[in-house]
């Protein structure tokens, strides 16, 4: 007997498809940033799948926030090494 809920990766794929009209309406310079959000969330798909939420939006947003936090920490570490305050 299989799972009753679609997988997180399936939900994420559907979410991205649902938001394609929004993406197309964005100015060209913002589309890469939009795509990066979904790329970032795929990094955490295993953890989000274990959470087994009924909706995809909460794990999606947490994944985006976590990816941005990691990026901030990396940039802060680089500044520290460069001797910037």
Short mmCIF file of N, CA, C and O in Angstrom, two decimals:
data_model
loop_
_atom_site.label_atom_id
_atom_site.label_comp_id
_atom_site.label_asym_id
_atom_site.label_seq_id
_atom_site.Cartn_x
_atom_site.Cartn_y
_atom_site.Cartn_z
N UNK A 1 0.85 -1.18 0.00
CA UNK A 1 0.00 0.00 0.00
C UNK A 1 0.90 1.24 0.00
O UNK A 1 1.85 1.32 0.76
N UNK A 2 0.60 2.21 -0.86
CA UNK A 2 1.43 3.40 -1.00
C UNK A 2 0.96 4.55 -0.13
O UNK A 2 0.00 4.45 0.62
N UNK A 3 1.67 5.65 -0.28
CA UNK A 3 1.32 6.86 0.45
C UNK A 3 0.00 7.42 -0.08
O UNK A 3 -0.31 7.30 -1.26
N UNK A 4 -0.74 8.06 0.79
CA UNK A 4 -1.99 8.68 0.35
C UNK A 4 -1.75 10.11 -0.12
O UNK A 4 -2.57 10.66 -0.84
N UNK A 5 -0.66 10.72 0.30
CA UNK A 5 -0.34 12.10 -0.09
C UNK A 5 0.66 12.09 -1.24
O UNK A 5 1.55 11.24 -1.29
N UNK A 6 0.55 13.06 -2.16
CA UNK A 6 1.59 13.18 -3.18
C UNK A 6 2.92 13.53 -2.51
O UNK A 6 2.93 14.13 -1.43
N UNK A 7 4.01 13.16 -3.14
CA UNK A 7 5.32 13.47 -2.56
C UNK A 7 5.55 14.97 -2.56
O UNK A 7 4.93 15.71 -3.33
N UNK A 8 6.47 15.40 -1.72
CA UNK A 8 6.81 16.82 -1.68
C UNK A 8 7.34 17.28 -3.03
O UNK A 8 6.99 18.35 -3.50
N UNK A 9 8.17 16.47 -3.65
CA UNK A 9 8.72 16.85 -4.96
C UNK A 9 7.61 17.02 -5.99
O UNK A 9 7.66 17.95 -6.80
N UNK A 10 6.60 16.16 -5.96
CA UNK A 10 5.46 16.31 -6.86
C UNK A 10 4.70 17.60 -6.56
O UNK A 10 4.31 18.34 -7.47
N UNK A 11 4.47 17.85 -5.29
CA UNK A 11 3.77 19.08 -4.90
C UNK A 11 4.56 20.31 -5.32
O UNK A 11 3.98 21.30 -5.78
N UNK A 12 5.87 20.26 -5.14
CA UNK A 12 6.72 21.39 -5.51
C UNK A 12 6.66 21.63 -7.02
O UNK A 12 6.57 22.77 -7.48
N UNK A 13 6.69 20.55 -7.79
CA UNK A 13 6.60 20.67 -9.25
C UNK A 13 5.26 21.32 -9.64
O UNK A 13 5.22 22.22 -10.49
N UNK A 14 4.18 20.91 -8.99
CA UNK A 14 2.87 21.51 -9.28
C UNK A 14 2.82 22.98 -8.85
O UNK A 14 2.23 23.81 -9.56
N UNK A 15 3.42 23.28 -7.72
CA UNK A 15 3.46 24.67 -7.26
C UNK A 15 4.19 25.54 -8.27
O UNK A 15 3.72 26.62 -8.62
N UNK A 16 5.31 25.05 -8.75
CA UNK A 16 6.07 25.82 -9.74
C UNK A 16 5.26 26.02 -11.02
O UNK A 16 5.26 27.10 -11.60
N UNK A 17 4.55 24.99 -11.45
CA UNK A 17 3.70 25.10 -12.63
C UNK A 17 2.57 26.11 -12.39
O UNK A 17 2.26 26.92 -13.28
N UNK A 18 1.98 26.09 -11.20
CA UNK A 18 0.90 27.02 -10.87
C UNK A 18 1.36 28.47 -10.89
O UNK A 18 0.58 29.38 -11.18
N UNK A 19 2.64 28.70 -10.57
CA UNK A 19 3.18 30.05 -10.50
C UNK A 19 3.82 30.52 -11.81
O UNK A 19 4.39 31.61 -11.86
N UNK A 20 3.71 29.74 -12.87
CA UNK A 20 4.30 30.15 -14.15
C UNK A 20 3.68 31.43 -14.72
O UNK A 20 4.42 32.26 -15.28
N UNK A 21 2.37 31.66 -14.60
CA UNK A 21 1.84 32.95 -15.07
C UNK A 21 2.48 34.14 -14.33
O UNK A 21 2.77 35.17 -14.95
N UNK A 22 2.70 33.98 -13.04
CA UNK A 22 3.38 35.02 -12.26
C UNK A 22 4.79 35.24 -12.80
O UNK A 22 5.22 36.37 -13.01
N UNK A 23 5.51 34.14 -13.05
CA UNK A 23 6.88 34.23 -13.55
C UNK A 23 6.92 34.94 -14.89
O UNK A 23 7.77 35.79 -15.13
N UNK A 24 5.99 34.59 -15.78
CA UNK A 24 5.96 35.22 -17.10
C UNK A 24 5.66 36.71 -17.00
O UNK A 24 6.10 37.49 -17.84
N UNK A 25 4.91 37.11 -15.97
CA UNK A 25 4.58 38.52 -15.80
C UNK A 25 5.73 39.32 -15.19
O UNK A 25 5.72 40.55 -15.26
N UNK A 26 6.70 38.64 -14.60
CA UNK A 26 7.85 39.33 -14.02
C UNK A 26 8.70 39.96 -15.12
O UNK A 26 8.77 39.46 -16.25
N UNK A 27 9.38 41.03 -14.77
CA UNK A 27 10.37 41.58 -15.68
C UNK A 27 11.49 40.56 -15.82
O UNK A 27 11.77 39.79 -14.90
N UNK A 28 12.14 40.58 -16.96
CA UNK A 28 13.16 39.58 -17.28
C UNK A 28 14.24 39.51 -16.20
O UNK A 28 14.68 38.42 -15.83
N UNK A 29 14.64 40.64 -15.64
CA UNK A 29 15.74 40.64 -14.67
C UNK A 29 15.38 39.94 -13.36
O UNK A 29 16.26 39.60 -12.58
N UNK A 30 14.09 39.69 -13.11
CA UNK A 30 13.68 39.03 -11.87
C UNK A 30 13.41 37.55 -12.05
O UNK A 30 13.24 36.83 -11.06
N UNK A 31 13.36 37.07 -13.26
CA UNK A 31 13.01 35.68 -13.50
C UNK A 31 14.07 34.71 -12.98
O UNK A 31 13.73 33.65 -12.47
N UNK A 32 15.33 35.06 -13.10
CA UNK A 32 16.38 34.19 -12.56
C UNK A 32 16.25 34.05 -11.04
O UNK A 32 16.45 32.98 -10.49
N UNK A 33 15.91 35.14 -10.37
CA UNK A 33 15.70 35.10 -8.92
C UNK A 33 14.53 34.21 -8.55
O UNK A 33 14.61 33.43 -7.59
N UNK A 34 13.47 34.29 -9.31
CA UNK A 34 12.31 33.44 -9.10
C UNK A 34 12.69 31.97 -9.26
O UNK A 34 12.38 31.13 -8.41
N UNK A 35 13.41 31.67 -10.35
CA UNK A 35 13.85 30.30 -10.60
C UNK A 35 14.77 29.80 -9.49
O UNK A 35 14.72 28.64 -9.09
N UNK A 36 15.60 30.70 -8.97
CA UNK A 36 16.54 30.33 -7.90
C UNK A 36 15.80 29.90 -6.65
O UNK A 36 16.24 28.99 -5.94
N UNK A 37 14.65 30.52 -6.36
CA UNK A 37 13.86 30.12 -5.18
C UNK A 37 13.48 28.65 -5.26
O UNK A 37 13.60 27.91 -4.29
N UNK A 38 13.02 28.22 -6.42
CA UNK A 38 12.63 26.82 -6.58
C UNK A 38 13.85 25.90 -6.57
O UNK A 38 13.80 24.80 -6.02
N UNK A 39 14.96 26.37 -7.15
CA UNK A 39 16.18 25.57 -7.09
C UNK A 39 16.63 25.40 -5.64
O UNK A 39 17.05 24.31 -5.23
N UNK A 40 16.53 26.47 -4.86
CA UNK A 40 16.92 26.41 -3.44
C UNK A 40 16.06 25.41 -2.68
O UNK A 40 16.57 24.66 -1.85
N UNK A 41 14.78 25.39 -2.96
CA UNK A 41 13.90 24.50 -2.20
C UNK A 41 14.17 23.04 -2.51
O UNK A 41 13.97 22.18 -1.65
N UNK A 42 14.64 22.75 -3.71
CA UNK A 42 14.95 21.36 -4.07
C UNK A 42 16.11 20.82 -3.24
O UNK A 42 16.21 19.61 -3.04
N UNK A 43 16.98 21.71 -2.74
CA UNK A 43 18.09 21.27 -1.89
C UNK A 43 17.59 20.64 -0.60
O UNK A 43 18.28 19.81 0.00
N UNK A 44 16.42 21.05 -0.15
CA UNK A 44 15.89 20.62 1.13
C UNK A 44 14.67 19.71 0.95
O UNK A 44 13.89 19.51 1.89
N UNK A 45 14.50 19.14 -0.23
CA UNK A 45 13.31 18.33 -0.53
C UNK A 45 13.23 17.10 0.36
O UNK A 45 12.13 16.71 0.75
N UNK A 46 14.36 16.49 0.69
CA UNK A 46 14.31 15.31 1.55
C UNK A 46 13.74 15.66 2.93
O UNK A 46 12.86 14.96 3.44
N UNK A 47 14.24 16.74 3.51
CA UNK A 47 13.75 17.15 4.84
C UNK A 47 12.29 17.59 4.77
O UNK A 47 11.49 17.25 5.64
N UNK A 48 11.93 18.31 3.72
CA UNK A 48 10.55 18.78 3.57
C UNK A 48 9.60 17.60 3.37
O UNK A 48 8.48 17.61 3.87
N UNK A 49 10.06 16.58 2.67
CA UNK A 49 9.23 15.40 2.46
C UNK A 49 8.96 14.64 3.74
O UNK A 49 7.87 14.11 3.94
N UNK A 50 9.94 14.62 4.63
CA UNK A 50 9.76 13.94 5.91
C UNK A 50 8.74 14.68 6.77
O UNK A 50 7.99 14.07 7.53
N UNK A 51 8.67 15.99 6.62
CA UNK A 51 7.69 16.79 7.37
C UNK A 51 6.27 16.38 7.01
O UNK A 51 5.37 16.44 7.83
N UNK A 52 6.06 15.93 5.77
CA UNK A 52 4.78 15.39 5.31
C UNK A 52 3.60 16.33 5.57
O UNK A 52 2.57 15.93 6.10
N UNK A 53 3.79 17.59 5.20
CA UNK A 53 2.72 18.58 5.33
C UNK A 53 1.64 18.33 4.29
O UNK A 53 1.91 17.81 3.21
N UNK A 54 0.43 18.72 4.59
CA UNK A 54 -0.67 18.58 3.63
C UNK A 54 -0.55 19.61 2.51
O UNK A 54 -0.98 19.37 1.39
N UNK A 55 0.02 20.76 2.81
CA UNK A 55 0.23 21.79 1.79
C UNK A 55 1.72 21.94 1.54
O UNK A 55 2.55 21.66 2.42
N UNK A 56 2.07 22.41 0.39
CA UNK A 56 3.47 22.53 0.01
C UNK A 56 4.06 23.88 0.41
O UNK A 56 5.26 24.03 0.53
N UNK A 57 3.21 24.87 0.65
CA UNK A 57 3.69 26.23 0.84
C UNK A 57 4.56 26.40 2.09
O UNK A 57 5.59 27.07 2.03
N UNK A 58 4.18 25.80 3.20
CA UNK A 58 4.98 25.98 4.42
C UNK A 58 6.39 25.40 4.27
O UNK A 58 7.37 26.10 4.55
N UNK A 59 6.56 24.14 3.85
CA UNK A 59 7.92 23.66 3.68
C UNK A 59 8.68 24.41 2.58
O UNK A 59 9.89 24.60 2.68
N UNK A 60 7.96 24.88 1.55
CA UNK A 60 8.59 25.70 0.51
C UNK A 60 9.18 26.97 1.11
O UNK A 60 10.34 27.29 0.89
N UNK A 61 8.37 27.68 1.90
CA UNK A 61 8.84 28.93 2.49
C UNK A 61 9.98 28.71 3.49
O UNK A 61 10.95 29.48 3.51
N UNK A 62 9.89 27.67 4.31
CA UNK A 62 10.98 27.37 5.24
C UNK A 62 12.25 27.04 4.47
O UNK A 62 13.35 27.48 4.84
N UNK A 63 12.13 26.30 3.38
CA UNK A 63 13.30 25.97 2.56
C UNK A 63 13.93 27.21 1.96
O UNK A 63 15.15 27.35 1.92
N UNK A 64 13.10 28.14 1.48
CA UNK A 64 13.61 29.40 0.92
C UNK A 64 14.34 30.18 2.01
O UNK A 64 15.46 30.67 1.80
N UNK A 65 13.72 30.28 3.18
CA UNK A 65 14.35 31.00 4.29
C UNK A 65 15.67 30.35 4.72
O UNK A 65 16.66 31.04 4.98
N UNK A 66 15.68 29.03 4.79
CA UNK A 66 16.89 28.32 5.17
C UNK A 66 18.00 28.53 4.15
O UNK A 66 19.16 28.78 4.52
N UNK A 67 17.67 28.48 2.87
CA UNK A 67 18.68 28.71 1.83
C UNK A 67 19.23 30.13 1.92
O UNK A 67 20.45 30.34 1.79
N UNK A 68 18.37 31.10 2.18
CA UNK A 68 18.84 32.48 2.30
C UNK A 68 19.68 32.66 3.56
O UNK A 68 20.69 33.38 3.54
N UNK A 69 19.31 32.01 4.64
CA UNK A 69 20.10 32.08 5.87
C UNK A 69 21.49 31.50 5.65
O UNK A 69 22.50 32.08 6.08
N UNK A 70 21.56 30.38 4.97
CA UNK A 70 22.87 29.77 4.66
C UNK A 70 23.71 30.70 3.80
O UNK A 70 24.92 30.84 4.02
N UNK A 71 23.08 31.35 2.84
CA UNK A 71 23.80 32.29 1.97
C UNK A 71 24.30 33.49 2.77
O UNK A 71 25.43 33.94 2.58
N UNK A 72 23.49 34.00 3.68
CA UNK A 72 23.91 35.12 4.53
C UNK A 72 25.09 34.72 5.40
O UNK A 72 26.07 35.47 5.52
N UNK A 73 25.02 33.54 6.01
CA UNK A 73 26.12 33.08 6.86
C UNK A 73 27.41 32.93 6.06
O UNK A 73 28.49 33.28 6.54
N UNK A 74 27.30 32.43 4.85
CA UNK A 74 28.48 32.28 4.00
C UNK A 74 29.08 33.64 3.65
O UNK A 74 30.30 33.83 3.72
N UNK A 75 28.24 34.61 3.32
CA UNK A 75 28.74 35.95 3.00
C UNK A 75 29.36 36.62 4.23
O UNK A 75 30.39 37.29 4.12
N UNK A 76 28.75 36.42 5.41
CA UNK A 76 29.32 36.98 6.64
C UNK A 76 30.68 36.36 6.93
O UNK A 76 31.61 37.06 7.36
N UNK A 77 30.82 35.07 6.70
CA UNK A 77 32.11 34.40 6.92
C UNK A 77 33.16 34.95 5.96
O UNK A 77 34.32 35.16 6.36
N UNK A 78 32.78 35.19 4.74
CA UNK A 78 33.73 35.76 3.77
C UNK A 78 34.17 37.15 4.18
O UNK A 78 35.34 37.51 4.05
N UNK A 79 33.23 37.95 4.69
CA UNK A 79 33.58 39.29 5.15
C UNK A 79 34.53 39.23 6.34
O UNK A 79 35.45 40.04 6.45
N UNK A 80 34.29 38.29 7.23
CA UNK A 80 35.16 38.11 8.39
C UNK A 80 36.59 37.78 7.96
O UNK A 80 37.56 38.33 8.47
N UNK A 81 36.71 36.87 7.01
CA UNK A 81 38.02 36.47 6.50
C UNK A 81 38.70 37.65 5.82
O UNK A 81 39.91 37.83 5.95
N UNK A 82 37.92 38.47 5.14
CA UNK A 82 38.48 39.63 4.43
C UNK A 82 38.80 40.77 5.38
O UNK A 82 39.38 41.77 4.97
N UNK A 83 38.43 40.63 6.65
CA UNK A 83 38.73 41.65 7.64
C UNK A 83 37.73 42.79 7.68
O UNK A 83 37.99 43.83 8.26
N UNK A 84 36.56 42.59 7.09
CA UNK A 84 35.53 43.61 7.13
C UNK A 84 34.75 43.48 8.44
O UNK A 84 34.52 42.38 8.91
N UNK A 85 34.33 44.58 9.01
CA UNK A 85 33.56 44.51 10.26
C UNK A 85 32.16 43.96 10.06
O UNK A 85 31.59 43.97 9.07
#
